[in-house]
XYZ file of N, CA and C in Angstrom:
552
model
N 49.754 24.718 -29.461
C 48.887 25.436 -28.443
C 48.143 24.450 -27.634
N 47.366 23.358 -27.896
C 46.780 22.080 -27.656
C 47.838 21.621 -26.649
N 48.955 21.579 -26.926
C 50.280 20.874 -26.136
C 49.994 21.588 -24.382
N 50.346 23.065 -24.868
C 50.140 23.812 -23.695
C 49.071 23.882 -22.966
N 48.003 23.745 -23.485
C 46.576 23.574 -22.666
C 46.728 22.506 -21.850
N 47.130 20.993 -22.109
C 47.263 20.060 -21.861
C 48.145 20.060 -20.423
N 49.076 20.909 -20.989
C 50.544 20.985 -19.503
C 49.991 21.987 -18.628
N 49.172 22.461 -18.670
C 48.680 23.615 -17.859
C 47.847 23.135 -16.708
N 48.879 22.915 -15.348
C 48.214 22.143 -14.188
C 46.716 22.874 -13.949
N 46.655 24.281 -13.756
C 45.350 24.625 -13.480
C 43.982 24.268 -14.214
N 44.314 24.375 -15.585
C 43.358 23.886 -16.476
C 43.008 22.406 -16.333
N 44.040 21.404 -15.888
C 43.715 19.846 -15.990
C 43.121 19.855 -14.294
N 43.483 20.603 -13.313
C 42.941 20.615 -12.126
C 41.184 20.920 -12.357
N 40.854 21.964 -13.104
C 39.899 22.497 -13.560
C 38.827 21.159 -13.938
N 39.404 20.464 -15.318
C 39.045 19.315 -15.849
C 38.582 18.452 -14.659
N 39.454 17.936 -14.095
C 39.213 16.988 -12.955
C 38.195 17.176 -12.135
N 37.856 18.445 -11.909
C 37.325 19.014 -10.842
C 35.449 18.895 -11.343
N 35.297 19.363 -12.696
C 34.262 19.267 -13.413
C 33.835 17.910 -13.502
N 34.725 17.433 -14.107
C 34.605 15.533 -14.174
C 34.203 14.779 -12.867
N 34.483 15.391 -11.900
C 34.008 14.701 -10.241
C 32.770 15.100 -10.157
N 32.585 16.545 -10.377
C 31.295 16.637 -10.010
C 29.879 16.350 -10.892
N 30.536 15.992 -12.527
C 29.468 15.377 -13.179
C 29.491 14.254 -12.951
N 30.243 13.226 -12.586
C 30.532 12.234 -12.136
C 29.558 11.812 -10.937
N 29.777 12.722 -10.006
C 28.919 12.498 -8.612
C 27.580 13.006 -8.709
N 27.099 14.006 -9.433
C 25.590 14.238 -9.901
C 25.026 13.097 -10.642
N 25.489 12.355 -11.617
C 25.046 11.406 -12.440
C 24.620 10.298 -11.505
N 25.707 10.294 -10.778
C 25.421 9.081 -9.453
C 24.496 9.066 -8.757
N 24.165 10.507 -8.208
C 23.216 10.832 -7.250
C 22.136 10.586 -7.926
N 21.831 11.232 -9.144
C 20.672 11.120 -9.781
C 19.919 9.906 -10.025
N 20.760 9.090 -10.867
C 20.419 7.357 -11.121
C 20.299 6.620 -9.914
N 20.844 6.835 -8.787
C 20.763 6.363 -7.299
C 19.617 6.364 -6.712
N 18.818 7.545 -6.827
C 17.635 8.171 -6.371
C 16.957 7.338 -7.343
N 16.780 7.473 -8.524
C 16.018 6.735 -9.615
C 16.190 5.262 -9.587
N 16.838 4.699 -8.978
C 17.325 3.425 -8.906
C 16.652 2.697 -7.668
N 17.135 3.590 -7.062
C 16.519 2.940 -5.386
C 15.062 3.101 -5.469
N 14.497 4.134 -5.879
C 12.984 4.064 -6.091
C 12.230 3.156 -6.951
N 12.728 3.072 -8.066
C 12.308 1.990 -9.107
C 12.276 0.504 -8.667
N 13.393 0.213 -8.300
C 13.723 -1.222 -7.988
C 12.840 -1.612 -6.680
N 13.175 -0.519 -5.498
C 12.385 -0.690 -4.481
C 10.836 -0.659 -4.281
N 10.334 -0.340 -5.491
C 8.933 0.233 -5.620
C 8.594 1.003 -4.108
N 9.714 2.012 -3.738
C 9.120 2.912 -2.795
C 8.997 2.547 -1.483
N 9.805 1.132 -1.085
C 9.768 0.796 -0.067
C 11.520 0.566 0.795
N 12.177 1.422 0.316
C 13.311 1.168 1.064
C 13.630 2.614 1.543
N 13.795 2.502 2.859
C 14.193 3.536 3.410
C 15.621 3.569 4.107
N 16.038 4.775 4.190
C 17.236 4.920 4.591
C 17.375 5.873 5.986
N 17.592 5.281 7.433
C 17.219 5.787 8.437
C 16.046 6.092 8.883
N 15.210 5.543 8.300
C 13.662 5.849 8.314
C 13.106 7.349 7.493
N 14.088 7.377 6.474
C 13.691 8.234 5.753
C 13.756 8.103 3.975
N 12.535 8.104 3.236
C 12.015 7.777 1.876
C 11.866 8.660 1.130
N 12.339 8.719 -0.068
C 12.002 9.946 -1.167
C 10.969 9.458 -2.211
N 9.378 10.206 -2.211
C 8.521 9.374 -3.017
C 8.136 10.781 -3.911
N 7.577 10.168 -5.422
C 7.573 11.185 -6.574
C 6.097 11.662 -6.361
N 5.606 12.622 -6.791
C 4.174 12.741 -6.617
C 3.803 12.374 -7.881
N 2.515 11.518 -8.443
C 2.244 11.247 -9.851
C 0.739 11.677 -10.342
N -0.095 12.051 -9.043
C -1.127 12.676 -9.770
C -1.623 14.006 -9.474
N -2.467 14.685 -9.367
C -2.789 16.060 -9.180
C -3.690 16.394 -7.840
N -3.726 14.984 -7.106
C -4.406 15.612 -6.129
C -3.846 16.147 -4.547
N -2.904 16.278 -4.731
C -2.309 17.327 -3.863
C -2.047 18.803 -4.505
N -2.637 19.250 -5.355
C -2.284 20.405 -5.945
C -2.836 21.292 -5.367
N -2.356 22.434 -5.084
C -1.284 23.130 -5.389
C -0.079 23.205 -4.643
N -0.498 22.401 -3.508
C 1.029 21.902 -2.087
C 1.798 21.133 -3.046
N 1.350 19.737 -3.733
C 2.557 19.422 -4.562
C 1.928 19.288 -5.933
N 2.900 19.310 -6.907
C 2.522 18.951 -8.214
C 3.133 17.659 -8.737
N 2.723 17.053 -9.834
C 3.160 15.933 -10.425
C 4.416 16.291 -10.871
N 5.303 15.186 -10.476
C 6.614 15.230 -10.638
C 7.518 15.855 -9.157
N 6.993 16.220 -8.465
C 7.195 16.832 -7.358
C 7.903 15.595 -6.113
N 8.844 15.641 -5.612
C 9.649 14.978 -4.864
C 9.405 15.149 -3.176
N 8.806 14.399 -2.315
C 8.640 14.821 -1.234
C 9.428 13.480 -0.333
N 9.930 14.526 0.939
C 10.648 13.396 2.000
C 9.765 12.954 2.885
N 9.787 11.650 3.501
C 9.111 11.231 4.397
C 9.850 10.542 5.555
N 9.539 10.683 6.518
C 10.002 9.835 7.954
C 9.128 9.341 8.479
N 9.767 7.788 9.076
C 8.801 7.195 9.596
C 8.568 7.677 10.882
N 7.052 7.672 11.686
C 7.038 8.351 12.804
C 6.051 7.160 13.588
N 6.333 7.696 14.854
C 5.006 6.982 15.440
C 3.586 7.345 15.249
N 2.850 6.649 14.642
C 1.620 7.272 14.245
C 0.716 8.210 15.563
N 1.166 7.621 16.858
C 0.381 8.481 17.886
C 0.763 9.682 17.598
N 2.116 10.456 17.168
C 2.188 11.630 17.030
C 1.755 12.418 15.925
N 0.905 11.680 14.870
C 0.112 12.474 13.699
C -0.923 12.980 14.438
N -1.045 14.549 13.509
C -2.372 14.887 13.656
C -2.914 15.614 12.636
N -4.353 15.981 12.863
C -4.830 16.283 11.562
C -4.157 17.663 10.935
N -4.229 17.352 9.621
C -3.644 18.458 8.764
C -1.706 17.931 8.356
N -1.405 17.114 8.800
C -0.111 16.188 8.534
C -0.422 15.617 7.223
N 0.732 15.889 6.268
C 0.522 14.770 5.139
C 1.510 13.645 5.360
N 0.701 12.304 5.104
C 1.293 11.304 5.252
C 1.345 10.387 3.664
N 2.287 9.504 4.070
C 2.318 8.472 2.624
C 1.653 7.197 3.439
N 0.958 6.549 2.547
C 0.755 5.147 3.137
C 0.468 4.548 1.903
N 0.088 3.278 2.115
C 0.091 2.212 1.327
C -1.632 1.718 1.173
N -2.215 1.897 -0.295
C -3.690 2.178 -0.154
C -3.784 0.364 0.065
N -4.958 -0.151 0.386
C -5.564 -1.678 0.517
C -6.892 -1.941 0.384
N -7.653 -0.628 -0.188
C -8.840 -0.968 -0.814
C -9.321 -0.345 -2.001
N -10.056 -1.177 -2.600
C -10.872 -0.357 -4.114
C -9.470 0.028 -5.161
N -9.694 1.166 -5.486
C -8.875 1.612 -6.686
C -7.410 2.200 -5.999
N -7.463 2.213 -4.509
C -6.216 2.359 -3.785
C -5.399 1.228 -3.802
N -5.810 0.123 -3.975
C -4.599 -1.382 -3.552
C -3.443 -1.200 -3.903
N -2.463 -1.432 -3.396
C -1.213 -1.522 -3.859
C -0.751 -0.193 -4.093
N -1.138 0.963 -4.369
C -0.523 2.347 -4.703
C -0.065 3.188 -3.297
N 0.831 3.780 -3.592
C 1.304 4.729 -2.313
C 0.946 5.867 -2.509
N 0.327 6.228 -1.738
C -0.269 7.588 -1.641
C -0.175 8.566 -0.819
N 0.067 10.059 -1.232
C 0.756 10.858 -0.351
C -0.344 11.791 0.146
N -1.687 12.066 1.005
C -2.736 13.025 1.165
C -2.527 13.150 2.730
N -3.406 14.419 2.833
C -3.430 15.133 3.889
C -4.417 14.202 5.125
N -3.887 13.990 6.426
C -5.003 13.516 7.485
C -5.891 14.575 7.677
N -7.333 14.479 7.385
C -8.488 14.822 7.560
C -9.094 15.199 9.241
N -8.896 13.625 9.619
C -9.455 13.496 10.917
C -8.712 12.167 11.369
N -9.052 11.905 12.704
C -8.366 10.434 12.989
C -9.644 10.324 14.123
N -9.535 8.695 13.732
C -10.600 8.220 15.148
C -9.663 6.907 15.669
N -10.293 6.943 16.750
C -9.598 5.663 17.839
C -10.343 5.025 18.215
N -10.452 3.285 17.344
C -11.128 1.992 17.612
C -10.406 1.355 18.606
N -10.436 1.271 19.514
C -10.394 0.675 20.748
C -8.414 0.453 20.509
N -7.865 1.376 20.558
C -6.557 1.582 20.678
C -5.889 1.743 19.303
N -6.777 1.202 18.345
C -6.322 1.176 17.098
C -6.753 2.744 16.367
N -5.544 3.442 15.685
C -6.039 4.673 15.225
C -6.489 4.415 13.571
N -7.363 4.979 13.238
C -7.856 5.321 11.949
C -7.820 6.463 11.562
N -7.156 6.609 10.348
C -6.955 7.890 9.800
C -7.898 8.057 8.453
N -8.679 9.358 8.609
C -9.243 9.807 7.161
C -8.557 10.813 6.464
N -8.113 10.482 5.161
C -7.401 11.088 4.748
C -7.666 11.231 3.420
N -7.223 12.769 2.564
C -7.905 13.071 1.338
C -6.794 14.015 0.754
N -6.766 13.707 -0.777
C -5.975 14.878 -1.555
C -6.651 16.124 -1.304
N -5.974 17.471 -1.339
C -6.721 18.410 -1.054
C -7.155 18.777 -2.267
N -6.685 18.505 -3.606
C -7.678 18.718 -4.938
C -8.608 17.999 -4.930
N -8.984 16.931 -3.919
C -10.106 16.133 -4.319
C -11.497 16.451 -3.748
N -12.392 15.939 -3.888
C -13.635 16.180 -3.246
C -14.305 15.094 -1.963
N -13.696 13.835 -2.523
C -14.030 12.545 -1.942
C -12.674 12.195 -1.159
N -13.208 11.652 0.009
C -12.259 11.153 1.187
C -11.662 9.865 0.713
N -10.652 9.584 0.893
C -9.863 8.207 0.566
C -10.968 7.273 1.421
N -10.575 5.953 1.524
C -10.802 4.793 2.350
C -10.190 5.066 3.601
N -10.831 4.404 4.663
C -10.064 4.914 5.386
C -8.534 3.950 5.526
N -7.726 4.737 6.518
C -6.528 4.005 6.713
C -6.052 3.691 8.113
N -5.839 2.464 8.084
C -5.112 2.363 9.198
C -3.783 2.377 9.735
N -3.579 2.725 10.904
C -2.078 2.777 11.218
C -0.982 1.937 10.649
N -1.190 0.592 10.132
C -0.185 -0.244 9.908
C 0.264 0.414 8.428
N -0.680 0.858 7.661
C -0.742 1.717 6.444
C 0.436 2.677 6.176
N 0.306 3.127 7.193
C 1.371 4.484 7.299
C 2.621 4.307 7.233
N 3.041 4.982 6.120
C 4.792 4.326 5.677
C 5.684 5.797 6.187
N 4.652 6.640 6.214
C 5.483 8.259 6.998
C 4.805 9.538 6.836
N 5.698 10.284 7.412
C 4.758 11.783 7.536
C 5.800 12.523 6.762
N 5.170 13.473 5.541
C 6.048 14.043 4.854
C 6.667 15.271 5.577
N 7.737 15.502 5.558
C 8.694 16.404 6.244
C 9.197 17.299 5.470
N 9.277 17.331 4.009
C 9.924 18.290 3.288
C 9.574 18.257 1.962
N 9.454 19.150 0.658
C 9.538 18.866 -0.463
C 10.311 19.711 -1.105
N 11.451 18.871 -1.621
C 12.414 18.775 -2.100
C 12.498 19.493 -3.621
N 12.701 21.206 -3.542
C 12.923 21.533 -4.888
C 13.715 20.852 -5.891
N 14.953 20.736 -5.341
C 15.947 20.275 -6.410
C 15.597 18.982 -7.069
N 15.548 17.959 -5.936
C 15.101 16.826 -6.293
C 13.797 16.872 -7.459
N 12.765 17.493 -7.000
C 11.502 17.641 -8.008
C 12.113 18.137 -9.392
N 12.967 19.142 -9.434
C 13.313 19.654 -10.533
C 14.077 18.257 -11.319
N 14.938 17.916 -10.726
C 15.861 16.699 -11.322
C 14.838 15.562 -11.963
N 14.122 15.644 -11.126
C 12.962 14.265 -11.130
C 12.262 14.971 -12.923
N 11.692 16.007 -12.530
C 10.845 16.384 -14.006
C 11.994 16.148 -15.275
N 13.328 16.844 -15.150
C 14.106 16.808 -16.144
C 14.367 15.509 -16.601
N 14.678 14.556 -15.570
C 14.933 13.204 -15.956
C 14.016 12.341 -16.694
N 12.986 12.812 -16.532
C 11.433 12.191 -16.760
C 11.028 12.558 -18.168
N 11.672 13.897 -18.462
C 11.514 14.156 -19.859
C 12.310 13.639 -20.793
N 12.077 13.169 -21.693
C 12.983 12.475 -22.617
C 14.222 13.466 -23.296
N 14.113 14.723 -23.375
C 15.092 15.160 -23.971
C 16.105 16.030 -22.573
N 15.235 15.771 -21.347
C 15.954 16.372 -20.436
C 16.654 15.116 -19.935
N 16.299 13.967 -19.691
C 17.579 12.983 -19.649
C 18.386 12.820 -20.713
N 18.114 13.030 -21.986
C 19.134 13.177 -23.031
C 20.229 13.741 -22.348
N 20.083 15.275 -22.335
C 20.839 16.425 -21.936
C 21.498 16.428 -20.504
N 21.041 15.921 -19.291
C 21.249 15.963 -18.145
C 21.820 14.598 -17.680
N 21.683 13.721 -18.543
C 22.129 12.062 -18.095
C 23.248 11.731 -19.182
N 22.318 11.200 -20.329
C 23.445 10.624 -21.636
C 24.378 11.510 -22.233
N 24.090 12.883 -22.347
C 25.042 13.712 -22.931
C 26.367 14.083 -21.929
N 26.238 14.299 -20.629
C 27.507 14.079 -19.964
C 28.187 12.865 -19.681
N 27.258 11.758 -19.538
C 28.261 10.400 -19.561
C 28.919 10.171 -20.647
N 28.332 10.609 -21.893
C 29.034 10.273 -23.109
C 30.312 11.069 -22.951
N 30.453 12.491 -22.437
C 31.442 13.346 -22.948
C 32.292 12.937 -21.702
N 31.803 12.543 -20.124
C 32.731 11.692 -19.316
C 33.622 10.244 -19.859
N 32.804 9.613 -20.740
C 33.465 8.557 -21.451
C 34.284 9.094 -22.139
N 34.001 9.941 -23.033
C 34.935 10.492 -24.141
C 36.199 10.940 -23.430
N 35.992 11.808 -22.744
C 37.225 12.472 -21.628
C 37.981 11.035 -21.104
N 37.696 10.374 -20.610
C 38.466 9.464 -20.162
C 39.083 8.361 -21.044
N 38.695 8.119 -22.213
C 39.370 7.596 -23.665
C 40.519 8.537 -23.897
N 40.183 9.939 -24.106
C 41.067 10.333 -24.468
C 42.412 10.770 -23.313
N 42.018 10.674 -22.249
C 43.136 10.456 -21.414
C 43.975 9.400 -21.200
N 43.378 8.072 -21.600
C 43.898 6.983 -21.560
C 45.043 7.014 -22.948
N 44.568 7.483 -23.828
C 45.300 7.307 -25.381
C 46.437 8.073 -24.759
N 46.157 9.395 -24.228
C 47.257 10.380 -24.123
C 48.085 9.676 -22.959
N 47.907 8.959 -22.075
C 48.873 8.451 -20.819
C 49.510 7.416 -21.817
N 49.092 6.184 -22.729
C 49.770 5.366 -23.507
C 50.666 6.333 -24.504
N 50.492 7.260 -24.891
C 51.491 7.889 -25.811
C 52.646 8.407 -25.151
N 52.286 9.106 -23.661
C 53.285 9.306 -22.730
C 54.374 8.190 -22.723
N 53.832 7.082 -22.027
C 54.548 6.203 -21.922
C 55.472 5.244 -22.810
N 55.284 5.474 -24.127
C 55.812 5.012 -25.093
C 57.311 6.094 -25.656
């Protein structure tokens, strides 16, 4: 019976497709996490970057674990109400990547200064200069947010990354053993 299943072309094709999908999914998730962690969110691809929300400062618009996609833009095109990602350089914000809404914009002798604030916060951020702006949020990815929340959970990581990876390795070992048996 098992030999019939192994010789069924449709089942073999189906298994190969499942392997490819699981492999691509694992590579995709690990790549996003790797790029974010290793680059400290400073690498962009074609001016597009992905950031993970880590505080509740923008609730209900963005929750902890949500992933937003930001694009580098000409700061002259930013306006009040836009959500921007910037690198903090004052007080508690120093060295942190922040995603907040523009509340107002000042022009100081040709240099733009942005008043930003998390919509859930009572207090405005320190003034943000144009050279701190890393990009404008263009999209909140529900799929990446879900994956991020699952992967950052111990059980989620186990069932979404570790178990599929282990199954793939086991399937490859079984295929290799079968190929060696058929060659003999």
